[in-house]
mmCIF file of C-alpha atoms and ligand atoms in Angstrom:
data_model
loop_
_atom_site.group_PDB
_atom_site.id
_atom_site.type_symbol
_atom_site.label_atom_id
_atom_site.label_comp_id
_atom_site.label_asym_id
_atom_site.label_seq_id
_atom_site.Cartn_x
_atom_site.Cartn_y
_atom_site.Cartn_z
ATOM 1 C CA MET A 55 124.524 112.170 86.402
ATOM 2 C CA SER A 56 127.362 110.363 87.400
ATOM 3 C CA VAL A 57 126.982 106.459 87.607
ATOM 4 C CA ALA A 58 128.863 107.040 91.170
ATOM 5 C CA LEU A 59 125.984 109.358 92.082
ATOM 6 C CA ALA A 60 122.470 106.961 91.111
ATOM 7 C CA ALA A 61 124.712 103.617 92.908
ATOM 8 C CA GLY A 62 125.299 106.248 96.241
ATOM 9 C CA LEU A 63 121.201 107.394 95.702
ATOM 10 C CA VAL A 64 120.207 103.705 95.048
ATOM 11 C CA ILE A 65 121.729 102.556 97.738
ATOM 12 C CA SER A 66 120.984 105.332 100.349
ATOM 13 C CA LEU A 67 116.980 103.997 99.193
ATOM 14 C CA TRP A 68 117.764 100.288 99.910
ATOM 15 C CA VAL A 69 118.965 101.274 103.014
ATOM 16 C CA VAL A 70 115.907 104.310 103.981
ATOM 17 C CA ALA A 71 113.591 101.034 102.988
ATOM 18 C CA LEU A 72 115.484 98.550 105.096
ATOM 19 C CA ALA A 73 115.034 100.870 108.136
ATOM 20 C CA LEU A 74 111.267 101.480 107.560
ATOM 21 C CA ILE A 75 110.676 98.374 107.541
ATOM 22 C CA GLY A 76 112.593 97.182 110.601
ATOM 23 C CA ALA A 77 111.289 100.054 112.281
ATOM 24 C CA SER A 78 107.200 99.052 111.366
ATOM 25 C CA ARG A 79 107.314 95.852 111.279
ATOM 26 C CA GLY A 80 110.562 94.869 113.651
ATOM 27 C CA ARG A 81 107.513 92.277 115.770
ATOM 28 C CA LEU A 82 107.243 90.950 112.735
ATOM 29 C CA LEU A 83 110.606 90.031 111.500
ATOM 30 C CA ALA A 84 110.991 88.561 114.744
ATOM 31 C CA ALA A 85 108.210 86.145 115.620
ATOM 32 C CA THR A 86 109.324 84.935 111.382
ATOM 33 C CA TRP A 87 112.695 84.542 112.440
ATOM 34 C CA ARG A 88 112.337 82.384 116.136
ATOM 35 C CA GLU A 89 109.539 79.957 113.927
ATOM 36 C CA PRO A 90 110.531 76.200 113.019
ATOM 37 C CA TYR A 91 113.310 75.843 109.990
ATOM 38 C CA VAL A 92 113.391 72.683 108.206
ATOM 39 C CA GLY A 93 116.683 71.951 106.736
ATOM 40 C CA ASP A 94 114.315 68.746 104.981
ATOM 41 C CA ALA A 95 111.892 68.639 102.000
ATOM 42 C CA VAL A 96 108.887 67.069 104.014
ATOM 43 C CA VAL A 97 105.533 66.978 103.301
ATOM 44 C CA VAL A 98 102.036 66.749 105.163
ATOM 45 C CA ILE A 99 98.955 65.374 104.435
ATOM 46 C CA GLU A 100 95.946 66.408 106.520
ATOM 47 C CA SER A 101 92.215 65.557 104.885
ATOM 48 C CA ASP A 102 89.767 66.034 107.095
ATOM 49 C CA ASP A 103 86.223 64.597 107.759
ATOM 50 C CA TRP A 104 87.089 60.553 107.465
ATOM 51 C CA GLY A 105 84.336 58.716 110.017
ATOM 52 C CA PRO A 106 81.721 56.688 110.489
ATOM 53 C CA GLY A 107 79.980 56.384 106.723
ATOM 54 C CA PRO A 108 78.614 54.083 103.469
ATOM 55 C CA ALA A 109 80.757 51.471 102.563
ATOM 56 C CA ALA A 110 81.160 53.408 98.974
ATOM 57 C CA HIS A 111 83.617 55.938 101.601
ATOM 58 C CA ALA A 112 85.418 53.114 102.898
ATOM 59 C CA LEU A 113 86.030 51.380 99.146
ATOM 60 C CA ALA A 114 87.535 55.815 99.034
ATOM 61 C CA LEU A 115 89.767 55.033 101.900
ATOM 62 C CA ASP A 116 91.205 51.841 100.620
ATOM 63 C CA GLN A 117 92.144 53.592 97.643
ATOM 64 C CA LEU A 118 93.555 56.091 98.659
ATOM 65 C CA LEU A 119 95.700 54.551 101.216
ATOM 66 C CA ALA A 120 96.805 51.929 97.983
ATOM 67 C CA LEU A 121 98.422 54.735 96.416
ATOM 68 C CA LEU A 122 99.620 56.467 98.788
ATOM 69 C CA ALA A 123 101.485 52.848 99.973
ATOM 70 C CA CYS A 124 103.296 53.422 96.387
ATOM 71 C CA HIS A 125 105.518 56.473 97.217
ATOM 72 C CA ARG A 126 108.452 56.038 98.762
ATOM 73 C CA ASP A 127 109.780 58.734 101.112
ATOM 74 C CA GLY A 128 113.794 59.210 100.749
ATOM 75 C CA ILE A 129 113.958 56.398 103.773
ATOM 76 C CA GLY A 130 111.820 53.959 102.454
ATOM 77 C CA ARG A 131 108.834 55.256 104.306
ATOM 78 C CA PRO A 132 104.936 55.170 102.661
ATOM 79 C CA ALA A 133 103.051 58.366 101.695
ATOM 80 C CA ILE A 134 100.395 59.086 105.310
ATOM 81 C CA LEU A 135 97.586 60.569 105.095
ATOM 82 C CA THR A 136 96.925 62.576 108.569
ATOM 83 C CA ALA A 137 93.255 61.262 108.760
ATOM 84 C CA ASN A 138 91.149 63.982 110.699
ATOM 85 C CA LEU A 139 88.596 62.059 112.029
ATOM 86 C CA VAL A 140 84.757 62.930 113.216
ATOM 87 C CA MET A 141 83.399 60.269 115.603
ATOM 88 C CA ALA A 142 80.341 60.022 114.893
ATOM 89 C CA VAL A 143 77.031 60.424 113.307
ATOM 90 C CA PRO A 144 72.908 61.417 114.498
ATOM 91 C CA ASP A 145 71.251 58.616 115.204
ATOM 92 C CA PRO A 146 68.136 59.917 113.377
ATOM 93 C CA GLU A 147 65.523 57.630 115.103
ATOM 94 C CA ALA A 148 66.637 57.321 118.275
ATOM 95 C CA ILE A 149 66.101 61.456 117.935
ATOM 96 C CA VAL A 150 62.530 61.722 116.546
ATOM 97 C CA ALA A 151 61.418 59.039 118.791
ATOM 98 C CA SER A 152 62.567 61.975 121.884
ATOM 99 C CA GLY A 153 60.970 64.775 119.988
ATOM 100 C CA TYR A 154 63.944 65.350 118.644
ATOM 101 C CA THR A 155 64.508 66.756 122.926
ATOM 102 C CA GLN A 156 68.006 64.588 123.143
ATOM 103 C CA TYR A 157 70.254 63.938 120.631
ATOM 104 C CA ARG A 158 71.837 59.851 120.078
ATOM 105 C CA ARG A 159 75.050 59.318 118.002
ATOM 106 C CA ARG A 160 76.090 56.402 116.561
ATOM 107 C CA PHE A 161 79.876 55.749 116.308
ATOM 108 C CA LEU A 162 82.647 54.233 114.117
ATOM 109 C CA ASP A 163 82.438 50.985 115.474
ATOM 110 C CA ASP A 164 78.636 51.316 113.896
ATOM 111 C CA PHE A 165 80.095 51.489 110.568
ATOM 112 C CA PRO A 166 81.967 48.270 110.388
ATOM 113 C CA GLU A 167 83.666 48.869 106.574
ATOM 114 C CA VAL A 168 84.847 52.243 107.361
ATOM 115 C CA ALA A 169 86.094 51.323 110.336
ATOM 116 C CA THR A 170 88.181 48.361 109.403
ATOM 117 C CA ALA A 171 89.567 50.507 106.477
ATOM 118 C CA LEU A 172 91.168 52.177 109.114
ATOM 119 C CA ARG A 173 92.327 50.028 111.193
ATOM 120 C CA ALA A 174 93.622 48.466 107.818
ATOM 121 C CA GLY A 175 95.492 51.630 106.757
ATOM 122 C CA ARG A 176 96.930 52.120 110.835
ATOM 123 C CA ALA A 177 98.486 49.024 110.712
ATOM 124 C CA ALA A 178 100.457 49.251 107.022
ATOM 125 C CA ALA A 179 101.246 52.721 108.657
ATOM 126 C CA THR A 180 99.558 54.568 105.748
ATOM 127 C CA LEU A 181 97.317 56.261 108.000
ATOM 128 C CA CYS A 182 97.454 58.522 111.488
ATOM 129 C CA PRO A 183 94.552 58.900 113.173
ATOM 130 C CA GLN A 184 94.233 62.994 114.593
ATOM 131 C CA LEU A 185 90.963 64.050 116.147
ATOM 132 C CA HIS A 186 88.491 66.176 114.422
ATOM 133 C CA GLY A 187 85.771 66.068 116.424
ATOM 134 C CA LEU A 188 83.206 63.686 118.499
ATOM 135 C CA ASP A 189 80.371 64.900 116.061
ATOM 136 C CA HIS A 190 80.458 67.374 112.992
ATOM 137 C CA LEU A 191 77.619 70.063 114.329
ATOM 138 C CA TYR A 192 76.851 71.659 117.409
ATOM 139 C CA PRO A 193 73.619 68.850 118.418
ATOM 140 C CA GLU A 194 71.570 71.722 120.896
ATOM 141 C CA GLY A 195 72.138 73.540 118.084
ATOM 142 C CA LEU A 196 70.280 71.169 115.702
ATOM 143 C CA LEU A 197 68.367 69.850 117.995
ATOM 144 C CA ALA A 198 66.528 73.179 118.521
ATOM 145 C CA ARG A 199 66.322 74.007 115.171
ATOM 146 C CA ALA A 200 64.733 70.824 114.849
ATOM 147 C CA ARG A 201 61.899 71.452 117.809
ATOM 148 C CA ALA A 202 61.658 75.015 115.650
ATOM 149 C CA GLY A 203 59.920 72.723 112.548
ATOM 150 C CA ASP A 204 62.551 73.374 110.073
ATOM 151 C CA ALA A 205 61.932 71.308 107.344
ATOM 152 C CA GLU A 206 65.511 71.544 105.378
ATOM 153 C CA LEU A 207 67.057 69.886 109.376
ATOM 154 C CA ARG A 208 63.566 67.760 109.812
ATOM 155 C CA ALA A 209 63.914 65.935 105.952
ATOM 156 C CA TRP A 210 67.577 65.409 106.577
ATOM 157 C CA PHE A 211 67.094 63.176 109.618
ATOM 158 C CA ALA A 212 65.176 61.724 107.662
ATOM 159 C CA ALA A 213 67.799 60.950 104.938
ATOM 160 C CA GLY A 214 69.805 58.875 107.602
ATOM 161 C CA GLY A 215 71.617 61.952 108.731
ATOM 162 C CA LEU A 216 74.746 60.532 107.147
ATOM 163 C CA ASP A 217 76.449 63.397 105.321
ATOM 164 C CA TRP A 218 76.649 66.653 107.363
ATOM 165 C CA GLU A 219 78.026 68.298 104.076
ATOM 166 C CA ARG A 220 74.841 68.133 102.880
ATOM 167 C CA LEU A 221 73.551 70.352 106.615
ATOM 168 C CA PRO A 222 73.730 73.914 105.647
ATOM 169 C CA SER A 223 77.286 75.045 106.440
ATOM 170 C CA PRO A 224 76.386 76.926 109.616
ATOM 171 C CA LEU A 225 74.863 74.622 111.211
ATOM 172 C CA GLN A 226 78.094 72.095 110.059
ATOM 173 C CA GLY A 227 80.630 73.486 113.334
ATOM 174 C CA HIS A 228 81.084 72.244 116.252
ATOM 175 C CA TYR A 229 82.560 74.076 118.863
ATOM 176 C CA VAL A 230 80.340 77.329 118.625
ATOM 177 C CA ASP A 231 76.655 76.969 117.957
ATOM 178 C CA GLY A 232 75.832 77.702 114.055
ATOM 179 C CA SER A 233 72.054 77.889 114.727
ATOM 180 C CA GLN A 234 71.635 81.622 113.878
ATOM 181 C CA LEU A 235 73.956 83.621 112.603
ATOM 182 C CA PRO A 236 75.758 85.399 114.652
ATOM 183 C CA THR A 237 77.028 82.245 116.158
ATOM 184 C CA ARG A 238 76.845 82.068 119.331
ATOM 185 C CA SER A 239 79.098 81.235 121.862
ATOM 186 C CA VAL A 240 79.018 78.180 123.334
ATOM 187 C CA ALA A 241 79.458 77.218 127.112
ATOM 188 C CA ALA A 242 82.864 75.792 128.749
ATOM 189 C CA PRO A 243 81.139 72.932 130.656
ATOM 190 C CA VAL A 244 79.496 72.043 126.961
ATOM 191 C CA GLN A 245 82.739 72.501 124.905
ATOM 192 C CA SER A 246 84.879 70.084 127.801
ATOM 193 C CA ALA A 247 82.299 67.407 127.404
ATOM 194 C CA LEU A 248 82.036 67.463 123.149
ATOM 195 C CA VAL A 249 86.130 67.574 123.702
ATOM 196 C CA ALA A 250 86.513 64.689 126.736
ATOM 197 C CA GLY A 251 82.882 62.862 124.584
ATOM 198 C CA GLY A 252 85.994 62.134 121.137
ATOM 199 C CA VAL A 253 88.170 61.760 122.945
ATOM 200 C CA GLU A 254 87.100 58.616 125.045
ATOM 201 C CA ALA A 255 85.589 57.569 121.735
ATOM 202 C CA PHE A 256 88.976 58.032 119.629
ATOM 203 C CA THR A 257 90.496 56.390 122.533
ATOM 204 C CA ARG A 258 88.050 54.073 122.285
ATOM 205 C CA PHE A 259 88.713 52.944 118.894
ATOM 206 C CA TRP A 260 92.335 53.591 118.847
ATOM 207 C CA GLY A 261 93.990 52.432 122.331
ATOM 208 C CA GLU A 262 94.998 55.924 122.282
ATOM 209 C CA GLY A 263 94.509 59.140 122.809
ATOM 210 C CA PRO A 264 94.973 61.962 120.014
ATOM 211 C CA THR A 265 97.939 64.501 120.608
ATOM 212 C CA SER A 266 96.749 66.751 117.982
ATOM 213 C CA ALA A 267 92.746 68.028 116.934
ATOM 214 C CA VAL A 268 91.574 70.165 114.231
ATOM 215 C CA ALA A 269 88.390 71.860 114.777
ATOM 216 C CA PRO A 270 85.288 71.362 112.304
ATOM 217 C CA CYS A 271 85.615 75.096 109.904
ATOM 218 C CA TYR A 272 88.054 75.857 111.259
ATOM 219 C CA LEU A 273 85.334 77.446 114.239
ATOM 220 C CA TRP A 274 86.367 77.071 117.601
ATOM 221 C CA ASP A 275 87.998 79.360 120.142
ATOM 222 C CA ASP A 276 89.898 80.268 123.952
ATOM 223 C CA THR A 277 87.607 77.664 125.604
ATOM 224 C CA THR A 278 87.767 75.042 123.319
ATOM 225 C CA GLU A 279 91.664 75.201 123.573
ATOM 226 C CA ARG A 280 91.899 74.762 127.423
ATOM 227 C CA ALA A 281 89.648 71.557 127.108
ATOM 228 C CA TRP A 282 91.751 70.236 124.327
ATOM 229 C CA ALA A 283 94.935 71.226 126.430
ATOM 230 C CA ALA A 284 92.995 69.036 128.908
ATOM 231 C CA ALA A 285 92.418 66.623 127.634
ATOM 232 C CA GLY A 286 96.200 65.899 125.890
ATOM 233 C CA VAL A 287 95.675 67.135 123.411
ATOM 234 C CA ARG A 288 99.238 69.339 122.772
ATOM 235 C CA TYR A 289 98.913 70.911 118.737
ATOM 236 C CA ILE A 290 96.834 72.279 116.737
ATOM 237 C CA GLN A 291 95.773 71.947 113.342
ATOM 238 C CA THR A 292 94.907 75.328 110.974
ATOM 239 C CA ALA A 293 94.483 77.053 108.727
ATOM 240 C CA GLY A 294 97.293 79.440 109.948
ATOM 241 C CA TYR A 295 94.235 81.623 111.446
ATOM 242 C CA ARG A 296 91.509 80.646 114.206
ATOM 243 C CA CYS A 297 87.708 81.546 114.297
ATOM 244 C CA THR A 298 85.635 82.147 116.484
ATOM 245 C CA GLY A 299 82.573 82.515 115.119
ATOM 246 C CA ARG A 300 80.627 83.959 112.178
ATOM 247 C CA GLY A 301 78.668 87.257 111.922
ATOM 248 C CA ALA A 302 75.278 88.092 111.052
ATOM 249 C CA ASP A 303 76.399 87.611 107.135
ATOM 250 C CA GLY A 304 77.610 83.985 108.044
ATOM 251 C CA ARG A 305 81.132 86.302 107.314
ATOM 252 C CA TYR A 306 83.984 83.746 109.124
ATOM 253 C CA LEU A 307 85.125 86.437 112.054
ATOM 254 C CA GLN A 308 88.886 85.807 112.378
ATOM 255 C CA ASP A 309 90.503 86.094 115.079
ATOM 256 C CA PRO A 310 93.691 85.686 114.851
ATOM 257 C CA PRO A 311 93.698 86.187 111.534
ATOM 258 C CA TRP A 312 97.501 85.473 111.541
ATOM 259 C CA LEU A 313 98.834 82.340 113.556
ATOM 260 C CA VAL A 314 102.379 81.986 113.976
ATOM 261 C CA PRO A 315 103.398 77.960 113.361
ATOM 262 C CA GLY A 316 105.166 77.296 116.892
ATOM 263 C CA ASN A 317 103.840 79.513 118.470
ATOM 264 C CA ARG A 318 102.337 77.845 121.580
ATOM 265 C CA SER A 319 98.125 78.604 122.280
ATOM 266 C CA PRO A 320 97.404 80.577 125.820
ATOM 267 C CA ALA A 321 96.009 77.531 126.545
ATOM 268 C CA GLY A 322 99.577 75.744 125.777
ATOM 269 C CA PRO A 323 98.727 73.451 123.103
ATOM 270 C CA ARG A 324 100.946 74.864 120.408
ATOM 271 C CA TYR A 325 99.336 75.234 116.389
ATOM 272 C CA LEU A 326 100.256 74.421 113.222
ATOM 273 C CA VAL A 327 99.400 75.488 110.061
ATOM 274 C CA ARG A 328 98.045 74.274 106.819
ATOM 275 C CA ASN A 329 99.013 75.903 104.063
ATOM 276 C CA VAL A 330 98.832 73.781 100.563
ATOM 277 C CA MET A 331 96.098 73.188 99.410
ATOM 278 C CA TYR A 332 94.855 70.286 97.124
ATOM 279 C CA GLU A 333 91.389 70.279 97.196
ATOM 280 C CA PRO A 334 90.051 69.896 93.287
ATOM 281 C CA ARG A 335 86.313 69.351 93.410
ATOM 282 C CA ASP A 336 86.932 73.072 94.608
ATOM 283 C CA GLY A 337 89.133 74.193 91.786
ATOM 284 C CA ARG A 338 92.896 74.237 93.671
ATOM 285 C CA GLY A 339 94.127 71.641 91.768
ATOM 286 C CA GLU A 340 97.662 70.072 91.416
ATOM 287 C CA GLU A 341 99.636 72.796 89.669
ATOM 288 C CA SER A 342 98.822 75.403 92.282
ATOM 289 C CA ALA A 343 98.832 72.873 94.965
ATOM 290 C CA TRP A 344 102.431 71.506 93.179
ATOM 291 C CA ALA A 345 103.296 75.547 93.043
ATOM 292 C CA GLU A 346 103.252 75.669 96.802
ATOM 293 C CA VAL A 347 104.732 72.856 97.023
ATOM 294 C CA VAL A 348 107.767 74.325 96.271
ATOM 295 C CA GLN A 349 107.278 77.475 97.832
ATOM 296 C CA ARG A 350 106.268 76.138 101.056
ATOM 297 C CA VAL A 351 110.686 73.850 100.950
ATOM 298 C CA ALA A 352 111.839 76.621 99.897
ATOM 299 C CA GLU A 353 110.109 78.935 103.045
ATOM 300 C CA ALA A 354 111.862 76.110 105.018
ATOM 301 C CA GLN A 355 108.705 75.101 106.142
ATOM 302 C CA PRO A 356 106.698 71.138 105.535
ATOM 303 C CA ALA A 357 104.500 71.227 102.486
ATOM 304 C CA VAL A 358 101.560 70.317 104.638
ATOM 305 C CA ILE A 359 98.629 69.575 102.446
ATOM 306 C CA SER A 360 94.982 70.374 102.547
ATOM 307 C CA THR A 361 92.774 67.666 101.058
ATOM 308 C CA HIS A 362 89.511 66.681 102.436
ATOM 309 C CA ARG A 363 87.492 63.453 102.216
ATOM 310 C CA TYR A 364 84.855 64.584 99.562
ATOM 311 C CA ASN A 365 87.618 64.884 96.951
ATOM 312 C CA TYR A 366 87.949 61.660 97.073
ATOM 313 C CA THR A 367 84.236 59.888 97.326
ATOM 314 C CA GLY A 368 82.512 61.378 95.075
ATOM 315 C CA GLU A 369 82.435 61.670 91.201
ATOM 316 C CA GLN A 370 85.290 62.789 90.484
ATOM 317 C CA ALA A 371 87.727 60.979 93.124
ATOM 318 C CA GLU A 372 89.828 58.965 90.244
ATOM 319 C CA ALA A 373 91.213 62.134 89.063
ATOM 320 C CA ALA A 374 91.691 63.055 93.006
ATOM 321 C CA ARG A 375 93.615 59.950 93.616
ATOM 322 C CA ALA A 376 95.596 60.511 90.434
ATOM 323 C CA GLY A 377 96.460 64.015 90.623
ATOM 324 C CA LEU A 378 97.962 63.835 94.095
ATOM 325 C CA GLY A 379 100.080 60.623 92.956
ATOM 326 C CA HIS A 380 101.449 63.071 90.280
ATOM 327 C CA LEU A 381 101.900 65.017 93.083
ATOM 328 C CA LEU A 382 103.986 62.756 95.503
ATOM 329 C CA ALA A 383 105.841 61.648 92.298
ATOM 330 C CA ARG A 384 106.889 64.685 91.383
ATOM 331 C CA GLY A 385 107.833 65.980 95.284
ATOM 332 C CA ARG A 386 110.229 62.701 95.099
ATOM 333 C CA ARG A 387 111.615 63.349 91.489
ATOM 334 C CA ARG A 388 112.611 66.481 93.028
ATOM 335 C CA TYR A 389 113.224 66.680 96.459
ATOM 336 C CA PRO A 390 115.675 63.323 96.513
ATOM 337 C CA ARG A 391 115.332 63.065 100.425
ATOM 338 C CA LEU A 392 111.685 64.448 101.013
ATOM 339 C CA ARG A 393 110.164 63.126 104.137
ATOM 340 C CA PHE A 394 106.363 61.729 104.909
ATOM 341 C CA LEU A 395 105.154 63.088 108.477
ATOM 342 C CA ALA A 396 101.901 62.711 109.641
ATOM 343 C CA SER A 397 101.533 65.988 111.951
ATOM 344 C CA PRO A 398 101.541 64.459 115.108
ATOM 345 C CA GLU A 399 105.005 64.099 114.759
ATOM 346 C CA TRP A 400 105.830 67.319 112.965
ATOM 347 C CA GLY A 401 104.251 69.061 116.234
ATOM 348 C CA ARG A 402 106.528 66.438 118.029
ATOM 349 C CA TRP A 403 109.668 67.409 116.636
ATOM 350 C CA ILE A 404 108.935 71.478 116.862
ATOM 351 C CA GLU A 405 108.887 71.015 120.037
ATOM 352 C CA GLN A 406 110.650 68.001 121.224
ATOM 353 C CA GLY A 407 113.462 68.200 117.653
ATOM 354 C CA VAL A 408 113.128 64.389 117.442
ATOM 355 C CA VAL A 409 111.194 62.376 114.684
ATOM 356 C CA SER A 410 110.601 58.754 115.395
ATOM 357 C CA ASP A 411 109.537 55.310 114.149
ATOM 358 C CA PRO A 412 106.860 54.257 117.448
ATOM 359 C CA LEU A 413 108.129 50.402 116.240
ATOM 360 C CA THR A 414 111.651 50.907 116.503
ATOM 361 C CA GLY A 415 112.406 53.858 117.310
ATOM 362 C CA GLU A 416 114.717 54.312 113.922
ATOM 363 C CA TRP A 417 114.339 56.965 111.757
ATOM 364 C CA PRO A 418 117.034 59.174 110.881
ATOM 365 C CA PRO A 419 116.693 62.496 112.428
ATOM 366 C CA LEU A 420 114.960 65.049 110.691
ATOM 367 C CA THR A 421 118.111 67.893 109.720
ATOM 368 C CA LYS A 422 117.141 72.367 111.164
ATOM 369 C CA ALA A 423 117.568 74.968 108.856
ATOM 370 C CA THR A 424 120.791 76.874 109.481
ATOM 371 C CA ARG A 425 122.567 80.043 108.346
ATOM 372 C CA ARG A 426 122.527 80.697 104.677
ATOM 373 C CA ARG A 427 119.319 78.007 104.197
ATOM 374 C CA LYS A 428 117.507 79.946 107.261
ATOM 375 C CA VAL A 429 118.541 83.101 106.106
ATOM 376 C CA ALA A 430 116.991 82.341 102.758
ATOM 377 C CA ALA A 431 114.007 80.718 103.794
ATOM 378 C CA PHE A 432 113.324 83.894 105.820
ATOM 379 C CA LEU A 433 113.333 86.501 103.476
ATOM 380 C CA ARG A 434 111.448 84.499 101.130
ATOM 381 C CA ARG A 435 108.126 83.770 104.112
ATOM 382 C CA LEU A 436 108.729 87.828 104.373
ATOM 383 C CA TYR A 437 108.325 88.161 100.942
ATOM 384 C CA HIS A 438 105.532 85.837 99.874
ATOM 385 C CA ARG A 439 103.340 86.419 102.852
ATOM 386 C CA HIS A 440 102.970 90.435 104.105
ATOM 387 C CA ALA A 441 101.991 92.610 101.221
ATOM 388 C CA LYS A 442 103.548 95.826 102.985
ATOM 389 C CA VAL A 443 106.750 94.426 103.126
ATOM 390 C CA ARG A 444 106.877 93.147 99.041
ATOM 391 C CA THR A 445 104.835 96.301 98.077
ATOM 392 C CA VAL A 446 108.025 98.620 99.781
ATOM 393 C CA ALA A 447 111.169 95.952 98.454
ATOM 394 C CA ILE A 448 109.573 96.248 94.715
ATOM 395 C CA THR A 449 109.497 100.122 94.946
ATOM 396 C CA THR A 450 112.455 100.686 96.433
ATOM 397 C CA THR A 451 114.061 98.323 93.479
ATOM 398 C CA LEU A 452 115.223 95.950 96.959
ATOM 399 C CA ILE A 453 113.557 93.097 95.801
ATOM 400 C CA LEU A 454 116.740 93.357 93.067
ATOM 401 C CA PRO A 455 120.090 93.009 95.893
ATOM 402 C CA ALA A 456 117.361 90.800 98.265
ATOM 403 C CA ALA A 457 116.882 87.865 95.224
ATOM 404 C CA LEU A 458 120.598 88.157 94.639
ATOM 405 C CA LEU A 459 120.966 87.214 98.025
ATOM 406 C CA VAL A 460 118.601 84.553 98.550
ATOM 407 C CA PHE A 461 119.784 82.722 94.966
ATOM 408 C CA CYS A 462 122.938 82.627 96.510
ATOM 409 C CA LEU A 463 123.026 81.730 99.869
ATOM 410 C CA ASP A 464 120.245 78.813 98.245
ATOM 411 C CA PRO A 465 120.874 77.616 94.492
ATOM 412 C CA ARG A 466 118.327 74.789 95.410
ATOM 413 C CA PRO A 467 116.205 74.091 97.854
ATOM 414 C CA GLY A 468 115.706 71.565 99.655
ATOM 415 C CA ARG A 469 116.988 69.397 97.750
ATOM 416 C CA GLY A 470 121.032 68.780 99.302
ATOM 417 C CA GLY A 471 119.870 69.120 103.226
ATOM 418 C CA GLY A 472 120.076 70.587 105.825
HETATM 419 ZN ZN1 ZN B 697 85.555 68.987 108.514
#
């Protein structure tokens, strides 16, 4: 076979592969192209589960925020923690006294050390509050189980009811009833009351309501989204999918399994997506997180780092803080124009194309990725996210010209800008 004939065959194969991908994945390609693309390297730090707790948590938060204050981005702004807040924990004495018939709460201001640390963080611009929930549990479900004599749950109440992470996992959801498996959905008026109660407590504490929210355990449904929208929430933080419940075997039920970043929910708010895991307590440490940060920047996405409170309040807190510090330092070294943003700011940029300092309004704008950078980032997103597209590209060797094209278009992603 001559070289010309072989080359012709290979090129024909590529054309067929492209046609195949286009015909079978046209909607996916269009949706991916319509997503937000940001030219600058952006880092968002998302941390769940801050809220009422012992004085040790206040110290842990102080130490974490002090670390963030040491890391400045390309415009001199300190790193900022988007802290997802639970506004209340149970009041076990009152609940037990009612025979587990009345749910009573203790709010953030009943925990002055933590409240002070949170407010100090906001004043220092190293913390941006976001609503996680009024509670990190479903109150009526817990009461019902305790009334039925659940000894483990009664012991949890007797121990103070502060540490919801010690509850069996299905009981930690807020907007679904996990007192039995499969979980049951929660009626709209009840969900509306939970959302309204959370927003009211948040507003009482901060002086203004939340514009963004993330559901405990990523469990929520259409009803929750309508309640959030009615309460002024504009952005829904996610892990890239939604879980509406858990099955009889405890498995999370994803619906939909795929959320397009920046897309609007039918209720109105936009979805944001976490895409980097720095959860050293779960074995997701610095190196894997750094690899994800580099990949997200190459895809012209913000690196939205998920990192829960328990990494910073337990025995390995010091190592977890050190690892986060290394991540931020590496980010600053690799991307001189790096920008730190809080989640509501990222949402606002998607919606209105602006980011601004709430005090002075003087931050330089973020650039949109356009032309060469956007095309390269688009191809990178397709490759990393979609196994079938990747398989076709590799088996037909289409990956070779595609990789060359990506390299020529955007050889130093995130390090130039635009
Ligand atoms: Zn949580």
